[in-house]
Amino acid sequence: MDKLYFVVGSQDLYGDECLKQVAADAARMTAFFNEKFKGVCEVVLLPTVVNSETCIQDLRKVSCDDECIGVMTWMHTFSPAKMWIKGLQELRKPLLHLHTQANEKLPYDTIDMDFMNLNQAAHGDREYGFILARMRIPHQVVAGYYEHEDVIDGIRKFIDVARAINFSRHLKVASFGNNMREVAVTDGDRVESQIKYGWECNYFALGDLVDIINKVTEKEIDEKMAEYTSKYTMKTDRISSVREQARYEVALDKFLKDNGIGAFADTFQDLHGLKQLPGLAAQNLMGKGIGFGPEGDYKISAFSAVLMAMSKGRKGVTGFIEDYTYDLTPGKELELASHMLEVPVAFAATKPEIDVLPLGIGGKEDPARLIFDGAEGDGIQVTMVDMGDHFRIICADIELVKQPKPMPKLPVARIMYRHKPNFRIGTAGWCYAGGAHHSVVSTALTREDIALFAKLTGTELITIGDDTTEADLLKLGEC
Ligand code: MN
């Protein structure tokens, strides 16, 4: 179970009685949080910080516990912030500053100096906020009475992003083949990716995967086929071609598990030893949270896995997609987004159909793939590009819509969406920002989540949405 540590600040100036009350309030709040976040994460209270030593011990514990996704801090009383400097220097986990109080209302009739000294987050949290700002520590502030729904919601959103960052720091990415020849935006600095996000990106020979594929048994393929037919409609009678994809998925699954890998990339320019481009296999794996990037795109493979981890437990869909083609009817502009084959099954609004059809590129046998219409609703489109000296995340608000007419001859899954604030500003903004043609689309995540991820990982963020103006486009054109 993921853990969120809770560290409460005070000092010994106010006497034992006060510290006992601080500890009791903190324990009561921890019990409340554990009730609220049941099944999401466990909130664990650490000893009250009363000096530099307890702070160092607490924040070392936070940093060294692999199950810990982050820490939430709150100053019950005044807690002089020089006591926090050395502890904060040891912190390597996402930080939430909860600006709250043990009491909701002011007890006007009974309030005295003891009460004021005990309950002075308005004072102590400002002192603490200063040291976080002074030390340039990225963090999130959630302000309000801790039992209020908006505060719980703010903490919950932090938990989702912190979980994704923890997942990211442990993520291993396999590339079969290198980046696809001549393609620029899919490439990137893998060393910097590991330093910044923790992704261990390594190359693996496709031949080694082919060896595993060749050892897959008929029984294993039967089991995978049973999974496919239980979830999807078999529209083809070319069963041996579908079994070929089942063979790939069984082998990929083994390879990923044996090597502790959570995301992979391949390229249709290097499919030596494979009869088909992995389509159905990749689609079904993405449905299980495995990151995937085509054309050697290790960034979108890793980033999609991270964003799927962020969206865990939320309503809505999240997955990799590629920008493809537009309907430019004035005022009703829409985008059709898809890929050659590998559209995540999570996007399916209709029961996916398995079919075997020509690919028209790559020179391999006709691959089996899942075909479906896409989900609807408000969402975001997010991508990450390497600007040479830093990574940039671009996040655009979009509205996923039902496709206006059937596309009986289009043999791939697809989604359609409307750009915000309109087609011209939305897409021009994306182009100015250098946004990739590979991205992640989500109806489960919001711009707020991506902004928090960007802040906590120190990544540049460009957003596009209803608040984007002509003036913003001019500025984007200059950066
Ligand atoms: Mn592509």
GROMACS .gro file of C-alpha atoms and ligand atoms in nm:
model
  480
    1MET     CA    1   0.000   0.000   0.000
    2ASP     CA    2   0.127   0.347  -0.090
    3LYS     CA    3   0.206   0.563   0.211
    4LEU     CA    4   0.170   0.936   0.261
    5TYR     CA    5   0.362   1.056   0.565
    6PHE     CA    6   0.215   1.334   0.778
    7VAL     CA    7   0.462   1.557   0.961
    8VAL     CA    8   0.335   1.821   1.205
    9GLY     CA    9   0.551   2.111   1.316
   10SER     CA   10   0.577   2.271   1.660
   11GLN     CA   11   0.855   2.353   1.908
   12ASP     CA   12   0.919   2.294   2.281
   13LEU     CA   13   0.869   2.659   2.382
   14TYR     CA   14   0.503   2.606   2.475
   15GLY     CA   15   0.551   2.321   2.724
   16ASP     CA   16   0.450   1.953   2.742
   17GLU     CA   17   0.076   2.012   2.769
   18CYS     CA   18   0.075   2.195   2.438
   19LEU     CA   19   0.285   1.926   2.266
   20LYS     CA   20   0.055   1.655   2.398
   21GLN     CA   21  -0.241   1.838   2.247
   22VAL     CA   22  -0.054   1.881   1.917
   23ALA     CA   23   0.015   1.505   1.906
   24ALA     CA   24  -0.348   1.422   1.993
   25ASP     CA   25  -0.486   1.655   1.727
   26ALA     CA   26  -0.243   1.515   1.469
   27ALA     CA   27  -0.348   1.158   1.555
   28ARG     CA   28  -0.717   1.250   1.524
   29MET     CA   29  -0.656   1.414   1.186
   30THR     CA   30  -0.453   1.113   1.067
   31ALA     CA   31  -0.743   0.880   1.156
   32PHE     CA   32  -0.978   1.109   0.964
   33PHE     CA   33  -0.751   1.109   0.656
   34ASN     CA   34  -0.720   0.730   0.667
   35GLU     CA   35  -1.097   0.701   0.662
   36LYS     CA   36  -1.117   0.939   0.364
   37PHE     CA   37  -0.832   0.780   0.166
   38LYS     CA   38  -0.918   0.417   0.239
   39GLY     CA   39  -0.802   0.200  -0.052
   40VAL     CA   40  -0.605   0.490  -0.201
   41CYS     CA   41  -0.313   0.527   0.038
   42GLU     CA   42  -0.224   0.499   0.404
   43VAL     CA   43  -0.154   0.820   0.595
   44VAL     CA   44   0.122   0.764   0.853
   45LEU     CA   45   0.192   1.017   1.127
   46LEU     CA   46   0.557   1.081   1.219
   47PRO     CA   47   0.684   1.239   1.546
   48THR     CA   48   0.609   1.609   1.587
   49VAL     CA   49   0.899   1.825   1.472
   50VAL     CA   50   1.023   2.017   1.777
   51ASN     CA   51   1.383   2.071   1.668
   52SER     CA   52   1.620   2.023   1.378
   53GLU     CA   53   1.703   1.663   1.480
   54THR     CA   54   1.342   1.536   1.472
   55CYS     CA   55   1.293   1.710   1.140
   56ILE     CA   56   1.600   1.539   0.990
   57GLN     CA   57   1.486   1.199   1.124
   58ASP     CA   58   1.130   1.242   0.993
   59LEU     CA   59   1.224   1.358   0.645
   60ARG     CA   60   1.498   1.095   0.612
   61LYS     CA   61   1.233   0.833   0.684
   62VAL     CA   62   1.009   0.986   0.417
   63SER     CA   63   1.291   0.985   0.162
   64CYS     CA   64   1.416   0.631   0.229
   65ASP     CA   65   1.084   0.445   0.238
   66ASP     CA   66   1.016   0.292  -0.106
   67GLU     CA   67   0.645   0.261  -0.027
   68CYS     CA   68   0.622   0.632   0.051
   69ILE     CA   69   0.485   0.846  -0.233
   70GLY     CA   70   0.515   1.182  -0.057
   71VAL     CA   71   0.483   1.388   0.259
   72MET     CA   72   0.221   1.625   0.393
   73THR     CA   73   0.337   1.891   0.639
   74TRP     CA   74   0.145   2.131   0.865
   75MET     CA   75   0.251   2.371   1.140
   76HIS     CA   76   0.009   2.331   1.431
   77THR     CA   77   0.195   2.598   1.630
   78PHE     CA   78   0.477   2.825   1.535
   79SER     CA   79   0.772   2.605   1.433
   80PRO     CA   80   1.080   2.821   1.365
   81ALA     CA   81   1.179   2.737   1.009
   82LYS     CA   82   1.554   2.719   1.060
   83MET     CA   83   1.469   2.391   1.237
   84TRP     CA   84   1.341   2.264   0.901
   85ILE     CA   85   1.635   2.352   0.676
   86LYS     CA   86   1.850   2.041   0.725
   87GLY     CA   87   1.552   1.806   0.718
   88LEU     CA   88   1.419   1.959   0.398
   89GLN     CA   89   1.765   1.921   0.244
   90GLU     CA   90   1.722   1.544   0.289
   91LEU     CA   91   1.377   1.536   0.126
   92ARG     CA   92   1.350   1.356  -0.207
   93LYS     CA   93   0.972   1.302  -0.224
   94PRO     CA   94   0.682   1.522  -0.340
   95LEU     CA   95   0.580   1.774  -0.075
   96LEU     CA   96   0.234   1.896   0.018
   97HIS     CA   97   0.203   2.191   0.253
   98LEU     CA   98  -0.136   2.157   0.421
   99HIS     CA   99  -0.236   2.500   0.549
  100THR     CA  100  -0.508   2.410   0.795
  101GLN     CA  101  -0.616   2.416   1.160
  102ALA     CA  102  -0.726   2.158   1.416
  103ASN     CA  103  -1.037   2.372   1.474
  104GLU     CA  104  -1.283   2.495   1.214
  105LYS     CA  105  -1.439   2.785   1.402
  106LEU     CA  106  -1.289   3.044   1.634
  107PRO     CA  107  -1.420   2.993   1.992
  108TYR     CA  108  -1.508   3.360   2.041
  109ASP     CA  109  -1.644   3.317   2.394
  110THR     CA  110  -1.352   3.123   2.538
  111ILE     CA  111  -1.047   3.214   2.331
  112ASP     CA  112  -0.742   3.308   2.540
  113MET     CA  113  -0.364   3.330   2.486
  114ASP     CA  114  -0.315   2.954   2.545
  115PHE     CA  115  -0.556   2.879   2.262
  116MET     CA  116  -0.381   3.130   2.035
  117ASN     CA  117  -0.039   2.979   2.106
  118LEU     CA  118  -0.163   2.627   2.046
  119ASN     CA  119  -0.352   2.702   1.723
  120GLN     CA  120  -0.144   2.937   1.517
  121ALA     CA  121  -0.106   2.785   1.169
  122ALA     CA  122  -0.177   3.132   1.029
  123HIS     CA  123   0.154   3.229   1.187
  124GLY     CA  124   0.355   2.905   1.171
  125ASP     CA  125   0.258   2.807   0.816
  126ARG     CA  126   0.373   3.146   0.688
  127GLU     CA  127   0.715   3.099   0.853
  128TYR     CA  128   0.731   2.753   0.696
  129GLY     CA  129   0.611   2.881   0.358
  130PHE     CA  130   0.898   3.127   0.362
  131ILE     CA  131   1.164   2.859   0.405
  132LEU     CA  132   1.014   2.646   0.125
  133ALA     CA  133   1.018   2.951  -0.102
  134ARG     CA  134   1.367   3.051   0.011
  135MET     CA  135   1.502   2.699  -0.050
  136ARG     CA  136   1.320   2.684  -0.387
  137ILE     CA  137   1.157   2.352  -0.298
  138PRO     CA  138   0.875   2.267  -0.540
  139HIS     CA  139   0.559   2.192  -0.342
  140GLN     CA  140   0.182   2.215  -0.343
  141VAL     CA  141  -0.012   2.423  -0.091
  142VAL     CA  142  -0.366   2.312  -0.002
  143ALA     CA  143  -0.543   2.565   0.222
  144GLY     CA  144  -0.861   2.530   0.428
  145TYR     CA  145  -1.014   2.332   0.714
  146TYR     CA  146  -0.892   1.974   0.673
  147GLU     CA  147  -1.239   1.818   0.692
  148HIS     CA  148  -1.381   2.032   0.411
  149GLU     CA  149  -1.444   1.854   0.081
  150ASP     CA  150  -1.233   2.093  -0.129
  151VAL     CA  151  -0.934   2.032   0.099
  152ILE     CA  152  -0.979   1.655   0.087
  153ASP     CA  153  -1.010   1.685  -0.291
  154GLY     CA  154  -0.686   1.887  -0.307
  155ILE     CA  155  -0.500   1.628  -0.100
  156ARG     CA  156  -0.647   1.347  -0.313
  157LYS     CA  157  -0.522   1.515  -0.632
  158PHE     CA  158  -0.178   1.554  -0.478
  159ILE     CA  159  -0.181   1.183  -0.387
  160ASP     CA  160  -0.258   1.087  -0.749
  161VAL     CA  161   0.026   1.301  -0.885
  162ALA     CA  162   0.268   1.189  -0.612
  163ARG     CA  163   0.181   0.825  -0.688
  164ALA     CA  164   0.254   0.890  -1.056
  165ILE     CA  165   0.591   1.049  -0.968
  166ASN     CA  166   0.679   0.752  -0.748
  167PHE     CA  167   0.580   0.518  -1.033
  168SER     CA  168   0.790   0.728  -1.271
  169ARG     CA  169   1.098   0.705  -1.047
  170HIS     CA  170   1.076   0.323  -1.062
  171LEU     CA  171   0.986   0.292  -1.430
  172LYS     CA  172   1.197   0.090  -1.672
  173VAL     CA  173   1.144   0.141  -2.045
  174ALA     CA  174   1.248  -0.105  -2.315
  175SER     CA  175   1.319   0.007  -2.671
  176PHE     CA  176   1.308  -0.258  -2.940
  177GLY     CA  177   1.505  -0.097  -3.216
  178ASN     CA  178   1.612   0.263  -3.198
  179ASN     CA  179   1.418   0.578  -3.274
  180MET     CA  180   1.261   0.549  -3.619
  181ARG     CA  181   1.490   0.679  -3.891
  182GLU     CA  182   1.474   1.056  -3.953
  183VAL     CA  183   1.192   1.127  -3.703
  184ALA     CA  184   1.284   1.416  -3.472
  185VAL     CA  185   1.020   1.475  -3.206
  186THR     CA  186   1.013   1.113  -3.087
  187ASP     CA  187   1.383   1.130  -3.001
  188GLY     CA  188   1.528   1.268  -2.680
  189ASP     CA  189   1.796   1.268  -2.415
  190ARG     CA  190   1.758   0.939  -2.231
  191VAL     CA  191   2.020   1.031  -1.973
  192GLU     CA  192   1.830   1.347  -1.883
  193SER     CA  193   1.503   1.150  -1.878
  194GLN     CA  194   1.649   0.925  -1.610
  195ILE     CA  195   1.796   1.213  -1.408
  196LYS     CA  196   1.470   1.409  -1.417
  197TYR     CA  197   1.196   1.144  -1.415
  198GLY     CA  198   1.375   0.824  -1.311
  199TRP     CA  199   1.305   0.640  -1.639
  200GLU     CA  200   1.564   0.371  -1.702
  201CYS     CA  201   1.552   0.359  -2.082
  202ASN     CA  202   1.742   0.073  -2.237
  203TYR     CA  203   1.776  -0.089  -2.575
  204PHE     CA  204   1.683  -0.453  -2.628
  205ALA     CA  205   1.745  -0.662  -2.941
  206LEU     CA  206   1.424  -0.758  -3.116
  207GLY     CA  207   1.587  -1.096  -3.183
  208ASP     CA  208   1.584  -1.170  -2.810
  209LEU     CA  209   1.208  -1.105  -2.802
  210VAL     CA  210   1.166  -1.322  -3.112
  211ASP     CA  211   1.337  -1.607  -2.921
  212ILE     CA  212   1.074  -1.573  -2.646
  213ILE     CA  213   0.796  -1.550  -2.908
  214ASN     CA  214   0.915  -1.873  -3.070
  215LYS     CA  215   0.898  -2.055  -2.736
  216VAL     CA  216   0.536  -1.958  -2.662
  217THR     CA  217   0.325  -2.277  -2.641
  218GLU     CA  218  -0.007  -2.347  -2.812
  219LYS     CA  219  -0.165  -2.376  -2.465
  220GLU     CA  220  -0.047  -2.026  -2.373
  221ILE     CA  221  -0.190  -1.895  -2.700
  222ASP     CA  222  -0.521  -2.073  -2.629
  223GLU     CA  223  -0.542  -1.897  -2.291
  224LYS     CA  224  -0.472  -1.556  -2.443
  225MET     CA  225  -0.731  -1.623  -2.716
  226ALA     CA  226  -0.985  -1.705  -2.446
  227GLU     CA  227  -0.910  -1.365  -2.287
  228TYR     CA  228  -0.956  -1.193  -2.626
  229THR     CA  229  -1.286  -1.364  -2.706
  230SER     CA  230  -1.421  -1.293  -2.356
  231LYS     CA  231  -1.353  -0.919  -2.397
  232TYR     CA  232  -1.387  -0.856  -2.770
  233THR     CA  233  -1.598  -0.954  -3.071
  234MET     CA  234  -1.419  -1.175  -3.323
  235LYS     CA  235  -1.505  -1.024  -3.660
  236THR     CA  236  -1.257  -1.223  -3.867
  237ASP     CA  237  -1.224  -1.588  -3.960
  238ARG     CA  238  -0.848  -1.549  -4.007
  239ILE     CA  239  -0.788  -1.697  -3.662
  240SER     CA  240  -0.424  -1.792  -3.723
  241SER     CA  241  -0.341  -1.421  -3.773
  242VAL     CA  242  -0.510  -1.337  -3.441
  243ARG     CA  243  -0.321  -1.623  -3.273
  244GLU     CA  244  -0.001  -1.464  -3.399
  245GLN     CA  245  -0.083  -1.147  -3.199
  246ALA     CA  246  -0.173  -1.361  -2.896
  247ARG     CA  247   0.172  -1.520  -2.927
  248TYR     CA  248   0.333  -1.172  -2.930
  249GLU     CA  249   0.141  -1.061  -2.625
  250VAL     CA  250   0.228  -1.370  -2.422
  251ALA     CA  251   0.596  -1.319  -2.511
  252LEU     CA  252   0.591  -0.944  -2.441
  253ASP     CA  253   0.419  -1.007  -2.111
  254LYS     CA  254   0.691  -1.255  -2.010
  255PHE     CA  255   0.968  -1.021  -2.122
  256LEU     CA  256   0.820  -0.722  -1.936
  257LYS     CA  257   0.762  -0.919  -1.614
  258ASP     CA  258   1.103  -1.092  -1.619
  259ASN     CA  259   1.281  -0.758  -1.659
  260GLY     CA  260   1.057  -0.543  -1.436
  261ILE     CA  261   0.968  -0.323  -1.732
  262GLY     CA  262   0.654  -0.107  -1.738
  263ALA     CA  263   0.671   0.054  -2.083
  264PHE     CA  264   0.812  -0.032  -2.424
  265ALA     CA  265   0.865   0.114  -2.769
  266ASP     CA  266   0.899  -0.055  -3.106
  267THR     CA  267   0.934   0.062  -3.465
  268PHE     CA  268   0.766  -0.078  -3.772
  269GLN     CA  269   1.094  -0.024  -3.958
  270ASP     CA  270   1.252  -0.303  -3.757
  271LEU     CA  271   1.028  -0.606  -3.729
  272HIS     CA  272   1.285  -0.874  -3.814
  273GLY     CA  273   1.154  -1.215  -3.717
  274LEU     CA  274   0.796  -1.089  -3.669
  275LYS     CA  275   0.529  -1.169  -3.926
  276GLN     CA  276   0.305  -0.879  -3.820
  277LEU     CA  277   0.340  -0.543  -3.652
  278PRO     CA  278   0.221  -0.596  -3.293
  279GLY     CA  279  -0.126  -0.436  -3.301
  280LEU     CA  280  -0.382  -0.621  -3.096
  281ALA     CA  281  -0.101  -0.731  -2.861
  282ALA     CA  282   0.008  -0.371  -2.793
  283GLN     CA  283  -0.354  -0.252  -2.762
  284ASN     CA  284  -0.441  -0.516  -2.504
  285LEU     CA  285  -0.121  -0.452  -2.305
  286MET     CA  286  -0.193  -0.077  -2.293
  287GLY     CA  287  -0.531  -0.171  -2.147
  288LYS     CA  288  -0.338  -0.315  -1.852
  289GLY     CA  289  -0.140   0.004  -1.784
  290ILE     CA  290   0.169  -0.087  -1.987
  291GLY     CA  291   0.315   0.219  -2.159
  292PHE     CA  292   0.364   0.198  -2.533
  293GLY     CA  293   0.540   0.418  -2.787
  294PRO     CA  294   0.553   0.347  -3.158
  295GLU     CA  295   0.841   0.451  -3.388
  296GLY     CA  296   1.084   0.418  -3.099
  297ASP     CA  297   0.912   0.695  -2.903
  298TYR     CA  298   1.042   0.611  -2.555
  299LYS     CA  299   0.916   0.943  -2.412
  300ILE     CA  300   0.550   0.888  -2.494
  301SER     CA  301   0.578   0.524  -2.389
  302ALA     CA  302   0.704   0.625  -2.044
  303PHE     CA  303   0.486   0.935  -2.012
  304SER     CA  304   0.170   0.743  -2.105
  305ALA     CA  305   0.249   0.482  -1.837
  306VAL     CA  306   0.303   0.760  -1.581
  307LEU     CA  307  -0.025   0.933  -1.671
  308MET     CA  308  -0.213   0.601  -1.660
  309ALA     CA  309  -0.071   0.555  -1.308
  310MET     CA  310  -0.188   0.909  -1.221
  311SER     CA  311  -0.543   0.836  -1.340
  312LYS     CA  312  -0.573   0.509  -1.144
  313GLY     CA  313  -0.907   0.490  -0.964
  314ARG     CA  314  -1.057   0.786  -1.147
  315LYS     CA  315  -1.346   0.787  -1.391
  316GLY     CA  316  -1.251   0.838  -1.756
  317VAL     CA  317  -0.998   0.708  -2.006
  318THR     CA  318  -0.626   0.771  -2.051
  319GLY     CA  319  -0.391   0.655  -2.324
  320PHE     CA  320  -0.149   0.715  -2.607
  321ILE     CA  321  -0.273   0.864  -2.936
  322GLU     CA  322  -0.143   1.019  -3.257
  323ASP     CA  323  -0.277   1.326  -3.433
  324TYR     CA  324  -0.382   1.220  -3.780
  325THR     CA  325  -0.624   1.423  -3.992
  326TYR     CA  326  -0.887   1.700  -3.971
  327ASP     CA  327  -1.240   1.786  -4.074
  328LEU     CA  328  -1.202   2.158  -4.152
  329THR     CA  329  -1.569   2.249  -4.198
  330PRO     CA  330  -1.575   2.615  -4.081
  331GLY     CA  331  -1.688   2.645  -3.721
  332LYS     CA  332  -1.720   2.267  -3.683
  333GLU     CA  333  -1.357   2.167  -3.709
  334LEU     CA  334  -1.272   1.827  -3.566
  335GLU     CA  335  -0.963   1.614  -3.540
  336LEU     CA  336  -0.948   1.243  -3.612
  337ALA     CA  337  -0.677   1.086  -3.398
  338SER     CA  338  -0.565   0.729  -3.423
  339HIS     CA  339  -0.254   0.528  -3.513
  340MET     CA  340  -0.156   0.265  -3.764
  341LEU     CA  341  -0.289   0.003  -3.522
  342GLU     CA  342  -0.190   0.074  -3.166
  343VAL     CA  343  -0.482   0.270  -3.022
  344PRO     CA  344  -0.533   0.191  -2.652
  345VAL     CA  345  -0.837  -0.022  -2.585
  346ALA     CA  346  -0.916   0.207  -2.291
  347PHE     CA  347  -1.060   0.456  -2.544
  348ALA     CA  348  -1.329   0.216  -2.663
  349ALA     CA  349  -1.685   0.350  -2.647
  350THR     CA  350  -1.814   0.046  -2.834
  351LYS     CA  351  -1.725  -0.321  -2.782
  352PRO     CA  352  -1.395  -0.363  -2.973
  353GLU     CA  353  -1.392  -0.589  -3.275
  354ILE     CA  354  -1.093  -0.800  -3.369
  355ASP     CA  355  -1.021  -0.787  -3.740
  356VAL     CA  356  -0.735  -0.877  -3.973
  357LEU     CA  357  -0.677  -0.627  -4.252
  358PRO     CA  358  -0.390  -0.496  -4.466
  359LEU     CA  359  -0.170  -0.226  -4.313
  360GLY     CA  360  -0.054  -0.058  -4.634
  361ILE     CA  361   0.290   0.022  -4.489
  362GLY     CA  362   0.580  -0.180  -4.344
  363GLY     CA  363   0.568  -0.474  -4.585
  364LYS     CA  364   0.452  -0.736  -4.332
  365GLU     CA  365   0.154  -0.972  -4.316
  366ASP     CA  366  -0.192  -0.830  -4.245
  367PRO     CA  367  -0.203  -0.765  -3.870
  368ALA     CA  368  -0.488  -0.832  -3.629
  369ARG     CA  369  -0.610  -0.523  -3.447
  370LEU     CA  370  -0.896  -0.396  -3.231
  371ILE     CA  371  -1.136  -0.156  -3.401
  372PHE     CA  372  -1.379   0.069  -3.210
  373ASP     CA  373  -1.525   0.417  -3.185
  374GLY     CA  374  -1.381   0.640  -2.919
  375ALA     CA  375  -1.494   0.774  -2.583
  376GLU     CA  376  -1.653   1.117  -2.538
  377GLY     CA  377  -1.621   1.397  -2.285
  378ASP     CA  378  -1.403   1.685  -2.172
  379GLY     CA  379  -1.038   1.597  -2.165
  380ILE     CA  380  -0.680   1.699  -2.216
  381GLN     CA  381  -0.413   1.621  -2.472
  382VAL     CA  382  -0.063   1.614  -2.325
  383THR     CA  383   0.281   1.560  -2.471
  384MET     CA  384   0.646   1.597  -2.379
  385VAL     CA  385   0.920   1.721  -2.609
  386ASP     CA  386   1.296   1.761  -2.568
  387MET     CA  387   1.394   2.124  -2.634
  388GLY     CA  388   1.767   2.050  -2.626
  389ASP     CA  389   1.837   2.205  -2.288
  390HIS     CA  390   1.514   2.109  -2.111
  391PHE     CA  391   1.198   1.903  -2.146
  392ARG     CA  392   0.870   2.079  -2.216
  393ILE     CA  393   0.519   1.952  -2.143
  394ILE     CA  394   0.235   2.085  -2.357
  395CYS     CA  395  -0.118   2.039  -2.228
  396ALA     CA  396  -0.425   2.135  -2.433
  397ASP     CA  397  -0.788   2.121  -2.325
  398ILE     CA  398  -1.001   1.929  -2.574
  399GLU     CA  399  -1.350   1.789  -2.603
  400LEU     CA  400  -1.377   1.431  -2.720
  401VAL     CA  401  -1.682   1.390  -2.941
  402LYS     CA  402  -1.879   1.117  -3.110
  403GLN     CA  403  -1.773   1.074  -3.470
  404PRO     CA  404  -2.036   1.254  -3.681
  405LYS     CA  405  -2.065   0.972  -3.937
  406PRO     CA  406  -1.955   0.609  -3.957
  407MET     CA  407  -1.621   0.540  -4.126
  408PRO     CA  408  -1.683   0.190  -4.261
  409LYS     CA  409  -1.361   0.176  -4.459
  410LEU     CA  410  -1.126   0.298  -4.183
  411PRO     CA  411  -0.972  -0.021  -4.040
  412VAL     CA  412  -0.839   0.123  -3.713
  413ALA     CA  413  -0.969   0.240  -3.378
  414ARG     CA  414  -1.003   0.614  -3.346
  415ILE     CA  415  -1.110   0.905  -3.131
  416MET     CA  416  -1.229   1.248  -3.239
  417TYR     CA  417  -1.199   1.578  -3.062
  418ARG     CA  418  -1.259   1.949  -3.075
  419HIS     CA  419  -0.979   2.191  -2.994
  420LYS     CA  420  -1.012   2.477  -2.747
  421PRO     CA  421  -1.068   2.769  -2.754
  422ASN     CA  422  -1.115   2.698  -3.125
  423PHE     CA  423  -0.940   2.508  -3.401
  424ARG     CA  424  -0.716   2.793  -3.512
  425ILE     CA  425  -0.579   2.898  -3.174
  426GLY     CA  426  -0.573   2.545  -3.034
  427THR     CA  427  -0.377   2.385  -3.314
  428ALA     CA  428  -0.157   2.687  -3.392
  429GLY     CA  429  -0.067   2.704  -3.023
  430TRP     CA  430   0.031   2.337  -3.026
  431CYS     CA  431   0.247   2.392  -3.337
  432TYR     CA  432   0.414   2.704  -3.192
  433ALA     CA  433   0.489   2.516  -2.870
  434GLY     CA  434   0.658   2.236  -3.066
  435GLY     CA  435   0.401   1.981  -2.952
  436ALA     CA  436   0.455   1.629  -3.084
  437HIS     CA  437   0.223   1.423  -3.304
  438HIS     CA  438   0.235   1.157  -3.034
  439SER     CA  439   0.054   1.246  -2.715
  440VAL     CA  440  -0.158   1.118  -2.429
  441VAL     CA  441  -0.529   1.194  -2.427
  442SER     CA  442  -0.721   1.169  -2.101
  443THR     CA  443  -1.073   1.235  -1.981
  444ALA     CA  444  -0.967   1.132  -1.628
  445LEU     CA  445  -0.696   1.394  -1.577
  446THR     CA  446  -0.713   1.772  -1.591
  447ARG     CA  447  -0.475   2.054  -1.667
  448GLU     CA  448  -0.444   2.101  -1.289
  449ASP     CA  449  -0.298   1.749  -1.251
  450ILE     CA  450  -0.047   1.805  -1.530
  451ALA     CA  451   0.048   2.145  -1.387
  452LEU     CA  452   0.118   1.983  -1.050
  453PHE     CA  453   0.326   1.709  -1.213
  454ALA     CA  454   0.520   1.975  -1.407
  455LYS     CA  455   0.575   2.183  -1.092
  456LEU     CA  456   0.688   1.893  -0.875
  457THR     CA  457   0.925   1.761  -1.144
  458GLY     CA  458   1.054   2.105  -1.243
  459THR     CA  459   0.936   2.075  -1.603
  460GLU     CA  460   0.838   2.364  -1.830
  461LEU     CA  461   0.463   2.364  -1.900
  462ILE     CA  462   0.270   2.530  -2.182
  463THR     CA  463  -0.109   2.514  -2.159
  464ILE     CA  464  -0.371   2.577  -2.426
  465GLY     CA  465  -0.743   2.609  -2.360
  466ASP     CA  466  -1.039   2.843  -2.335
  467ASP     CA  467  -0.816   3.103  -2.169
  468THR     CA  468  -0.564   3.106  -2.458
  469THR     CA  469  -0.577   3.424  -2.665
  470GLU     CA  470  -0.429   3.572  -2.982
  471ALA     CA  471  -0.180   3.754  -2.759
  472ASP     CA  472  -0.070   3.421  -2.610
  473LEU     CA  473  -0.008   3.286  -2.959
  474LEU     CA  474   0.224   3.579  -3.031
  475LYS     CA  475   0.417   3.504  -2.711
  476LEU     CA  476   0.433   3.131  -2.795
  477GLY     CA  477   0.572   3.223  -3.135
  478GLU     CA  478   0.862   3.399  -2.967
  479CYS     CA  479   0.965   3.123  -2.725
  480MN      MN  480   0.326   0.744  -3.485
   0.00000   0.00000   0.00000
